[in-house]
JSON list of C-alpha atoms in Angstrom, two decimals:
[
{"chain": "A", "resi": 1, "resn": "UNK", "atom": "CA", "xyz": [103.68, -57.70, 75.46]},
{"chain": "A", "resi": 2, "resn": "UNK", "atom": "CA", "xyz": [101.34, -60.05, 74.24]},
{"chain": "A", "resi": 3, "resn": "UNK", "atom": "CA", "xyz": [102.10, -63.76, 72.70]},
{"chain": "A", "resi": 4, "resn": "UNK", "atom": "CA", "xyz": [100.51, -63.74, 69.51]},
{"chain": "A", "resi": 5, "resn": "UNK", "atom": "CA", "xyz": [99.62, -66.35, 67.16]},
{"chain": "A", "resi": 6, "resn": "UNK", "atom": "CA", "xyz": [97.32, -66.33, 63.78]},
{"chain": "A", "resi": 7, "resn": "UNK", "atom": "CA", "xyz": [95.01, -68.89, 62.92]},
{"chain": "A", "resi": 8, "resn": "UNK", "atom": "CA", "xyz": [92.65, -69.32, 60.05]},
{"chain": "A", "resi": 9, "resn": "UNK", "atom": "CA", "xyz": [89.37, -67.93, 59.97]},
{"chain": "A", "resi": 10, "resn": "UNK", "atom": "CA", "xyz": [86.90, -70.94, 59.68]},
{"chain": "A", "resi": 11, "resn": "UNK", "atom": "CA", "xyz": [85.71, -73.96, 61.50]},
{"chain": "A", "resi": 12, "resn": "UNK", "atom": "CA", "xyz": [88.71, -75.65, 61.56]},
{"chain": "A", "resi": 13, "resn": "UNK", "atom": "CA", "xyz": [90.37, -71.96, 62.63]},
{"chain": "A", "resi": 14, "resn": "UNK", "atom": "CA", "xyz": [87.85, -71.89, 65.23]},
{"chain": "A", "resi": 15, "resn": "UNK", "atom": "CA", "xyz": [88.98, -75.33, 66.53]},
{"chain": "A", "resi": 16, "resn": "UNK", "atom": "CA", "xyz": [92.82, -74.42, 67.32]},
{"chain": "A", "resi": 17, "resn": "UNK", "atom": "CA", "xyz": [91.69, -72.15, 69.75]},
{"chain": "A", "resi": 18, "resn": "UNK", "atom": "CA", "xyz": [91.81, -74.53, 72.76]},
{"chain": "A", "resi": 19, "resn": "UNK", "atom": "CA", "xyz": [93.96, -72.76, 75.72]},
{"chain": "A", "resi": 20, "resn": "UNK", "atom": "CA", "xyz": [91.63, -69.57, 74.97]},
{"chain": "A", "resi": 21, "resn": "UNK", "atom": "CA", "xyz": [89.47, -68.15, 77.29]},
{"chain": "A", "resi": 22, "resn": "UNK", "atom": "CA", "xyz": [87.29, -66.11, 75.27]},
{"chain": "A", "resi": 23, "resn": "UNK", "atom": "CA", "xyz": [86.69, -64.85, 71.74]},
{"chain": "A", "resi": 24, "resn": "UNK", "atom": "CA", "xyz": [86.04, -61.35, 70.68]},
{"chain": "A", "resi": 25, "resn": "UNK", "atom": "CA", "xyz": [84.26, -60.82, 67.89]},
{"chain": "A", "resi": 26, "resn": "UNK", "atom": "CA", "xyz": [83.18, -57.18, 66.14]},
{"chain": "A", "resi": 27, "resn": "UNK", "atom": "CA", "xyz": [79.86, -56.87, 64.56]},
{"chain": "A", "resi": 28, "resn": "UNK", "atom": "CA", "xyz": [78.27, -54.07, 62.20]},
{"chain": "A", "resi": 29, "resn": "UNK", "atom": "CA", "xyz": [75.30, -52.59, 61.86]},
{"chain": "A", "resi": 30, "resn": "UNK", "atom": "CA", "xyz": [75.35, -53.58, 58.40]},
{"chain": "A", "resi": 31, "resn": "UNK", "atom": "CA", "xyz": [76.38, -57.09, 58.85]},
{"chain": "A", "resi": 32, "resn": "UNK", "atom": "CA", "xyz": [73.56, -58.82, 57.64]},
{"chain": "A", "resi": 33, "resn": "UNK", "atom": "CA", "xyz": [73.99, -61.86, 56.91]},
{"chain": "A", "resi": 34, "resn": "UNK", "atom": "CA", "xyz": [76.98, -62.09, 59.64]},
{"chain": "A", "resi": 35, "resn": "UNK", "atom": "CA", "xyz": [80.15, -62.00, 57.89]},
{"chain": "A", "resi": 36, "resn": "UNK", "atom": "CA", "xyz": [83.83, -63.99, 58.73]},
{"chain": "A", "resi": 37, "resn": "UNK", "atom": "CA", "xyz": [84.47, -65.75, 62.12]},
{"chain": "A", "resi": 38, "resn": "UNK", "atom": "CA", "xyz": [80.45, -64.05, 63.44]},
{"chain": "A", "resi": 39, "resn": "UNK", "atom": "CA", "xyz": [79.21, -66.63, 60.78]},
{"chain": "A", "resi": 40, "resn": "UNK", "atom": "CA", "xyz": [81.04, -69.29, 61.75]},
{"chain": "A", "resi": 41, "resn": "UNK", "atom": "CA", "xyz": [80.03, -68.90, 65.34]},
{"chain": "A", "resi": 42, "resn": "UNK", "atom": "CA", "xyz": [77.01, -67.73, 64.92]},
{"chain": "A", "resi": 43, "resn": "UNK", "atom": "CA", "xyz": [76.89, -71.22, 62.89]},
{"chain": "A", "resi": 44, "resn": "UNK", "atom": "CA", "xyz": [79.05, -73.28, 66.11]},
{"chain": "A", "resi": 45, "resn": "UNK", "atom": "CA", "xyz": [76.42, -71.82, 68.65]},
{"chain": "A", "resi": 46, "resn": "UNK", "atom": "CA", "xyz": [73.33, -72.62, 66.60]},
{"chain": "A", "resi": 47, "resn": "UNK", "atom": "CA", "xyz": [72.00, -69.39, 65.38]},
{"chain": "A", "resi": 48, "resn": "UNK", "atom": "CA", "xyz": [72.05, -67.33, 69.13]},
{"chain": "A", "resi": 49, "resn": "UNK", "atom": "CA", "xyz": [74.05, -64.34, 67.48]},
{"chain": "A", "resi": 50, "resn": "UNK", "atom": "CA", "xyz": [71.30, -64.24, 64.74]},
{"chain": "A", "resi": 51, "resn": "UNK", "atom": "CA", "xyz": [68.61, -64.05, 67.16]},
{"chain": "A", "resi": 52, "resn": "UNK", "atom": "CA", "xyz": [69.86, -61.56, 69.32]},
{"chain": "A", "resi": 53, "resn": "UNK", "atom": "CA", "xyz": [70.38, -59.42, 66.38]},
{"chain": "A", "resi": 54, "resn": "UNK", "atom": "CA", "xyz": [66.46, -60.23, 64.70]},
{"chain": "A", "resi": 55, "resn": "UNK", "atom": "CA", "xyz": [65.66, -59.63, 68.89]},
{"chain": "A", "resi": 56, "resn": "UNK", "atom": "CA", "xyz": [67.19, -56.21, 68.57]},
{"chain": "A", "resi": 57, "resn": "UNK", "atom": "CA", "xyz": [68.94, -57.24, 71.90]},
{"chain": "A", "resi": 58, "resn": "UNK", "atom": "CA", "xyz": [71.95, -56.44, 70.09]},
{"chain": "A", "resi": 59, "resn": "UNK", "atom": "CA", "xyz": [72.38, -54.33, 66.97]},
{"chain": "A", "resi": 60, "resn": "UNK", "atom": "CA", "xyz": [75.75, -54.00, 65.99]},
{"chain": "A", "resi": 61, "resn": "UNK", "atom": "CA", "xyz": [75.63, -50.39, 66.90]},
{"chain": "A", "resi": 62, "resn": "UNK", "atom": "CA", "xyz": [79.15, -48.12, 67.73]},
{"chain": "A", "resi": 63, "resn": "UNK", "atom": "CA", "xyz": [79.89, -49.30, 71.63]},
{"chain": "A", "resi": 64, "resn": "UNK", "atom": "CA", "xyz": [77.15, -51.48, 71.71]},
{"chain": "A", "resi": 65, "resn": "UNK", "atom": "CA", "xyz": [78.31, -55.08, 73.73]},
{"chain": "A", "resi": 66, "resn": "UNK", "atom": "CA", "xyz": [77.63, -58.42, 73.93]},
{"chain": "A", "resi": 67, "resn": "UNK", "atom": "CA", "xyz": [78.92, -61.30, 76.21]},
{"chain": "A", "resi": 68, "resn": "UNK", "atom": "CA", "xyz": [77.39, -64.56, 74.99]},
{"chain": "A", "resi": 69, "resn": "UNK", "atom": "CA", "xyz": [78.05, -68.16, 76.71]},
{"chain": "A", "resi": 70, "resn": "UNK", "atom": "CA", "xyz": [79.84, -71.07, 74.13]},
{"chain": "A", "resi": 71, "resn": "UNK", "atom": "CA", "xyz": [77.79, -73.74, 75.98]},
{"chain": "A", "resi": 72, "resn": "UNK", "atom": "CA", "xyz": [80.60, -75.92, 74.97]},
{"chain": "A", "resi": 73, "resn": "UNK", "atom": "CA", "xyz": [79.90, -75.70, 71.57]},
{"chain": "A", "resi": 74, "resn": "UNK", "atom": "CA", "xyz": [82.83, -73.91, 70.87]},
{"chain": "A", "resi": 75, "resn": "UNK", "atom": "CA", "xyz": [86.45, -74.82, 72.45]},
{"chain": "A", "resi": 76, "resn": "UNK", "atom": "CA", "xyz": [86.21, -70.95, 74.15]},
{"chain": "A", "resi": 77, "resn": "UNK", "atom": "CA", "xyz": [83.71, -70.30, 77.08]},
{"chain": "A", "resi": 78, "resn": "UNK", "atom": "CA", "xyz": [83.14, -67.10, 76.61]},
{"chain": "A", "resi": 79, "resn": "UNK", "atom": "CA", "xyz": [81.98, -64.71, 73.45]},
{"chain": "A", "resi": 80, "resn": "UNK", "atom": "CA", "xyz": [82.03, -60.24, 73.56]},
{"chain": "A", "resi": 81, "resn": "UNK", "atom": "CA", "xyz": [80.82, -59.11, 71.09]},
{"chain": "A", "resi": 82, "resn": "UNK", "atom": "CA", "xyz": [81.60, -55.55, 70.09]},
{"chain": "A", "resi": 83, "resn": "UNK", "atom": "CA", "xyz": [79.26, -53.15, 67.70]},
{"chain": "A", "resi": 84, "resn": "UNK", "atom": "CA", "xyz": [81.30, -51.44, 65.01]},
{"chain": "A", "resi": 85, "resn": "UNK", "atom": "CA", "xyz": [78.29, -49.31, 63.78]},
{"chain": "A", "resi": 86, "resn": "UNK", "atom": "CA", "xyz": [78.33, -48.99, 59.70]},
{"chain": "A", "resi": 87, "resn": "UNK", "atom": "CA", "xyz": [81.30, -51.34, 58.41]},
{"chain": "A", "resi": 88, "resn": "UNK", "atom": "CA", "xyz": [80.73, -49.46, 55.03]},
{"chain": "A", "resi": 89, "resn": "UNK", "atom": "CA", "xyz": [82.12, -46.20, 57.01]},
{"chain": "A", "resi": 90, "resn": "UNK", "atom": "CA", "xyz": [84.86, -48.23, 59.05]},
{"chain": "A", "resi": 91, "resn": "UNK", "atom": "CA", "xyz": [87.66, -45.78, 58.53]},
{"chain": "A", "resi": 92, "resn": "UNK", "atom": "CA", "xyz": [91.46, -46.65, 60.32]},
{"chain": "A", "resi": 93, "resn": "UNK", "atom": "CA", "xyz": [90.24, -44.15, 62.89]},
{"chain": "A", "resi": 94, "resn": "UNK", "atom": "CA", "xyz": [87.15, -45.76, 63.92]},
{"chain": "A", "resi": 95, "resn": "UNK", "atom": "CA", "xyz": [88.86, -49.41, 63.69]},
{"chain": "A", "resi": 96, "resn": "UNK", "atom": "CA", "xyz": [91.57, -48.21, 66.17]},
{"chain": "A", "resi": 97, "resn": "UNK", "atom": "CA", "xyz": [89.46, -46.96, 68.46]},
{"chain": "A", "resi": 98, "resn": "UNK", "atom": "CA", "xyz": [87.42, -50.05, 68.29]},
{"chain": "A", "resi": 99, "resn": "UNK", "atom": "CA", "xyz": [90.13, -52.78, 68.70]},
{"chain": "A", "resi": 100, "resn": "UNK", "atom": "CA", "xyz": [91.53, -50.13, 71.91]},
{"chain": "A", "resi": 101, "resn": "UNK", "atom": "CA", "xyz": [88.19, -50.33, 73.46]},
{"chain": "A", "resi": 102, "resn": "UNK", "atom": "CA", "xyz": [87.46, -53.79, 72.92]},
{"chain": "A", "resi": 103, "resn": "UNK", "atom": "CA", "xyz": [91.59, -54.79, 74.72]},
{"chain": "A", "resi": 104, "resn": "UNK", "atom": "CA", "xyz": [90.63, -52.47, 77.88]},
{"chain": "A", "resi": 105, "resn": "UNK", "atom": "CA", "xyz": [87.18, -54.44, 78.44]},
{"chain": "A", "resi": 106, "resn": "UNK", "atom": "CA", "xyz": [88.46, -57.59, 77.79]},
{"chain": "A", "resi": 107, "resn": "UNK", "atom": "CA", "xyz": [91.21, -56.81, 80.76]},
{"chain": "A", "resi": 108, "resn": "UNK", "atom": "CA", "xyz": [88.46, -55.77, 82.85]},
{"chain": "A", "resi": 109, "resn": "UNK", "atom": "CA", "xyz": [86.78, -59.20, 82.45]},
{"chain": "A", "resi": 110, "resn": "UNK", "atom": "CA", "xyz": [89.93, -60.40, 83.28]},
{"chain": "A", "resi": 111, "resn": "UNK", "atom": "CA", "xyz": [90.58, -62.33, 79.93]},
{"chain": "A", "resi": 112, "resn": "UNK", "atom": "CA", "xyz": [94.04, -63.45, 79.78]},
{"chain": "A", "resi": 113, "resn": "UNK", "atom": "CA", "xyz": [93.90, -65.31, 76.18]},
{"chain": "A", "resi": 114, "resn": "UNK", "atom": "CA", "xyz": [91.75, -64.50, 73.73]},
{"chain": "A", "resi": 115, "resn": "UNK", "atom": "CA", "xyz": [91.05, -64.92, 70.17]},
{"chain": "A", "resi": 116, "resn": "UNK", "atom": "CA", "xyz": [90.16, -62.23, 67.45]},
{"chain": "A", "resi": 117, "resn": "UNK", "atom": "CA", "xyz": [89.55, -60.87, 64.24]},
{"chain": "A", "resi": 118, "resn": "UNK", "atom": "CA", "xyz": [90.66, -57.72, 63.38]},
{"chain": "A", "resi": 119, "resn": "UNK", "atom": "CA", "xyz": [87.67, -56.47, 61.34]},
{"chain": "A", "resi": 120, "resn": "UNK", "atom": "CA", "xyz": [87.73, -55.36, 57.82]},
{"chain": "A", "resi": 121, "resn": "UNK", "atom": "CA", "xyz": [85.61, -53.48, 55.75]},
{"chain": "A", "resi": 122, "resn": "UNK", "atom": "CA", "xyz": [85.40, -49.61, 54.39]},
{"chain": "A", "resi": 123, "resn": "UNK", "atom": "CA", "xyz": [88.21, -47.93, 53.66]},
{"chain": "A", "resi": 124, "resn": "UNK", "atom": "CA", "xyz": [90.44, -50.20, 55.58]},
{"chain": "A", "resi": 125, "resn": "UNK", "atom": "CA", "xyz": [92.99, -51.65, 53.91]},
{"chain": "A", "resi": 126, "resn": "UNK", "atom": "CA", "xyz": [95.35, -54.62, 55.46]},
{"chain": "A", "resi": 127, "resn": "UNK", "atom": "CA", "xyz": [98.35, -52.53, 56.28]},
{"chain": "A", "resi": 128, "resn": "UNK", "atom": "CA", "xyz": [95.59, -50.15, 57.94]},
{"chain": "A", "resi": 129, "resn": "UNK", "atom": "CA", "xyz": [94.09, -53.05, 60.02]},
{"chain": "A", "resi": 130, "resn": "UNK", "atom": "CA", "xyz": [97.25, -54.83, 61.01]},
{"chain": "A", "resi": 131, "resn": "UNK", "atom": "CA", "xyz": [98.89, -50.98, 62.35]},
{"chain": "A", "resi": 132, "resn": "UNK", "atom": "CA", "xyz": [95.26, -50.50, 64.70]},
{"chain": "A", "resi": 133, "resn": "UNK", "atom": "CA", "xyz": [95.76, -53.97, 65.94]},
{"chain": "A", "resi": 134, "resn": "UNK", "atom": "CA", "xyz": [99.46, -53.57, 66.84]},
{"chain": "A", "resi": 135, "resn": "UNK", "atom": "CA", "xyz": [98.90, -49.98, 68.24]},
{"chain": "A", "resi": 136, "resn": "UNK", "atom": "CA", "xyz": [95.20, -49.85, 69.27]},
{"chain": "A", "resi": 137, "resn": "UNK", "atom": "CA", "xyz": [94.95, -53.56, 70.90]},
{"chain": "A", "resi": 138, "resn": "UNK", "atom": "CA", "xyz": [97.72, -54.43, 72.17]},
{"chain": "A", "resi": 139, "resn": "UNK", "atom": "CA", "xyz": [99.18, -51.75, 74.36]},
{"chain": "A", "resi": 140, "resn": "UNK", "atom": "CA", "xyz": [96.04, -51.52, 75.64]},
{"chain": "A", "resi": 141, "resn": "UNK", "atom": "CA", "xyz": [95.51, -55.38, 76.09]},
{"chain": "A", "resi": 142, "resn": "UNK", "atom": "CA", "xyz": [96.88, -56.74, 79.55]},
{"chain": "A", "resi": 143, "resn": "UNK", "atom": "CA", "xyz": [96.00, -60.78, 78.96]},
{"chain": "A", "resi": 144, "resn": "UNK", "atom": "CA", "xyz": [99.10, -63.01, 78.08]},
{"chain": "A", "resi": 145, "resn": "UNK", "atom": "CA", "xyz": [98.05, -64.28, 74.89]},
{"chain": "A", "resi": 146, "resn": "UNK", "atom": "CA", "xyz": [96.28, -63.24, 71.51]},
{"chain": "A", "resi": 147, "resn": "UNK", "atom": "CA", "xyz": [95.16, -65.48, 68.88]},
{"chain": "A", "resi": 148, "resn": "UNK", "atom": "CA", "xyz": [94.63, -63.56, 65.87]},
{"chain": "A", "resi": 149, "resn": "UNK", "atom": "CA", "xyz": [91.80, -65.05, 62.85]},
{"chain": "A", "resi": 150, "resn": "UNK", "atom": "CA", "xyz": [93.18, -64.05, 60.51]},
{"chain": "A", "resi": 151, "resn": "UNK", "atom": "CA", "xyz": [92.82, -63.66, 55.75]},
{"chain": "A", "resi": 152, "resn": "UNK", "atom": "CA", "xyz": [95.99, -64.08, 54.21]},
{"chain": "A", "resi": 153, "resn": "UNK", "atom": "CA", "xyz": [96.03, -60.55, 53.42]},
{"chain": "A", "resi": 154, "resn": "UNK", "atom": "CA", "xyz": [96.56, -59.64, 57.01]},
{"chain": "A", "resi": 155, "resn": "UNK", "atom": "CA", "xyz": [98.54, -62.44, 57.93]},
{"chain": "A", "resi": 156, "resn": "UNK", "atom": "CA", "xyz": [101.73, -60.83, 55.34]},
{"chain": "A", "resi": 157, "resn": "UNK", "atom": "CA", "xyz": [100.54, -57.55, 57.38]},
{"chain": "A", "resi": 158, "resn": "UNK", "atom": "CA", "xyz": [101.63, -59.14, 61.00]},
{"chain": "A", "resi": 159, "resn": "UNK", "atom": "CA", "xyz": [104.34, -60.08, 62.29]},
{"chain": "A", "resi": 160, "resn": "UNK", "atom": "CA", "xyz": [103.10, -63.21, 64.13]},
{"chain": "A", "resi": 161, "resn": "UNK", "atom": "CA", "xyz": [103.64, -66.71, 63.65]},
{"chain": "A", "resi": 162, "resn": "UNK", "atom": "CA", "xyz": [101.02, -69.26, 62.76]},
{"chain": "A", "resi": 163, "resn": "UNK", "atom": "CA", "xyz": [99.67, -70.87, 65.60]}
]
């Protein structure tokens, strides 16, 4: 099992992640302007996320994927991104299946820390989000370490400790 520790989501979150070696981040369709920790990086790495998306490189689409260099402007070196499709229709379902998928690419890559949000949105509610984590990332997760970013609402949802 996975050590797992929760950090804020913001700048300052962003920049407790040193020991990570990447950051996975899920993106809707519908996430326009980018929402959470995407906006944040998105922010960190200059606008790249943003002009993928206006590119329509990447859309935010259900298994649609990203893998984006930090070129040091973030403490990780590497960013996935994973497509959601509609965050308005995210259902517990959809989320779990999302988080699963995104744990068994991320242990293809190799990835033995890495940093997260779990994503929130439709009828997802904290308990909801903080049960698909727990059984839909992290069984299926092989890397040593997960930092979660993490609202407060999730945070009373986990049981991790801050990191």
């Amino acid at each position: 099992m996975s050590q797992t520790t929760t950090h804020d989501i913001g700048l300052e979150g962003l920049d407790t992640l040193g020991g990570v070696d990447a950051l996975c981040l899920f993106v809707a369709e519908d996430d326009r302007p980018l929402p959470s920790s995407a906006g944040f990086v998105d922010w960190r790495l200059c606008g790249t996320l943003s002009r993928v998306l206006k590119n329509g490189f990447f859309t935010g689409a259900k298994d649609d994927w990203l893998l984006l260099p930090s070129d040091g402007k973030l403490l990780v070196p590497r960013v996935f991104v994973v497509g959601l499709g509609s965050r308005q229709k995210l259902d517990a379902g959809a989320l779990n299946e999302a988080l699963a998928g995104a744990a068994r690419v991320l242990s293809k890559a190799k990835v033995d820390a890495v940093a997260l949000e779990v994503p929130a949105g439709g009828q997802v509610e904290d308990a909801a989000r903080a049960e698909a984590f727990q059984k839909g990332f992290l069984p299926a997760f092989k890397g040593g370490r997960v930092a979660v970013l993490a609202d407060k609402g999730l945070v009373k949802s986990l049981p991790a400790r801050k990191g």
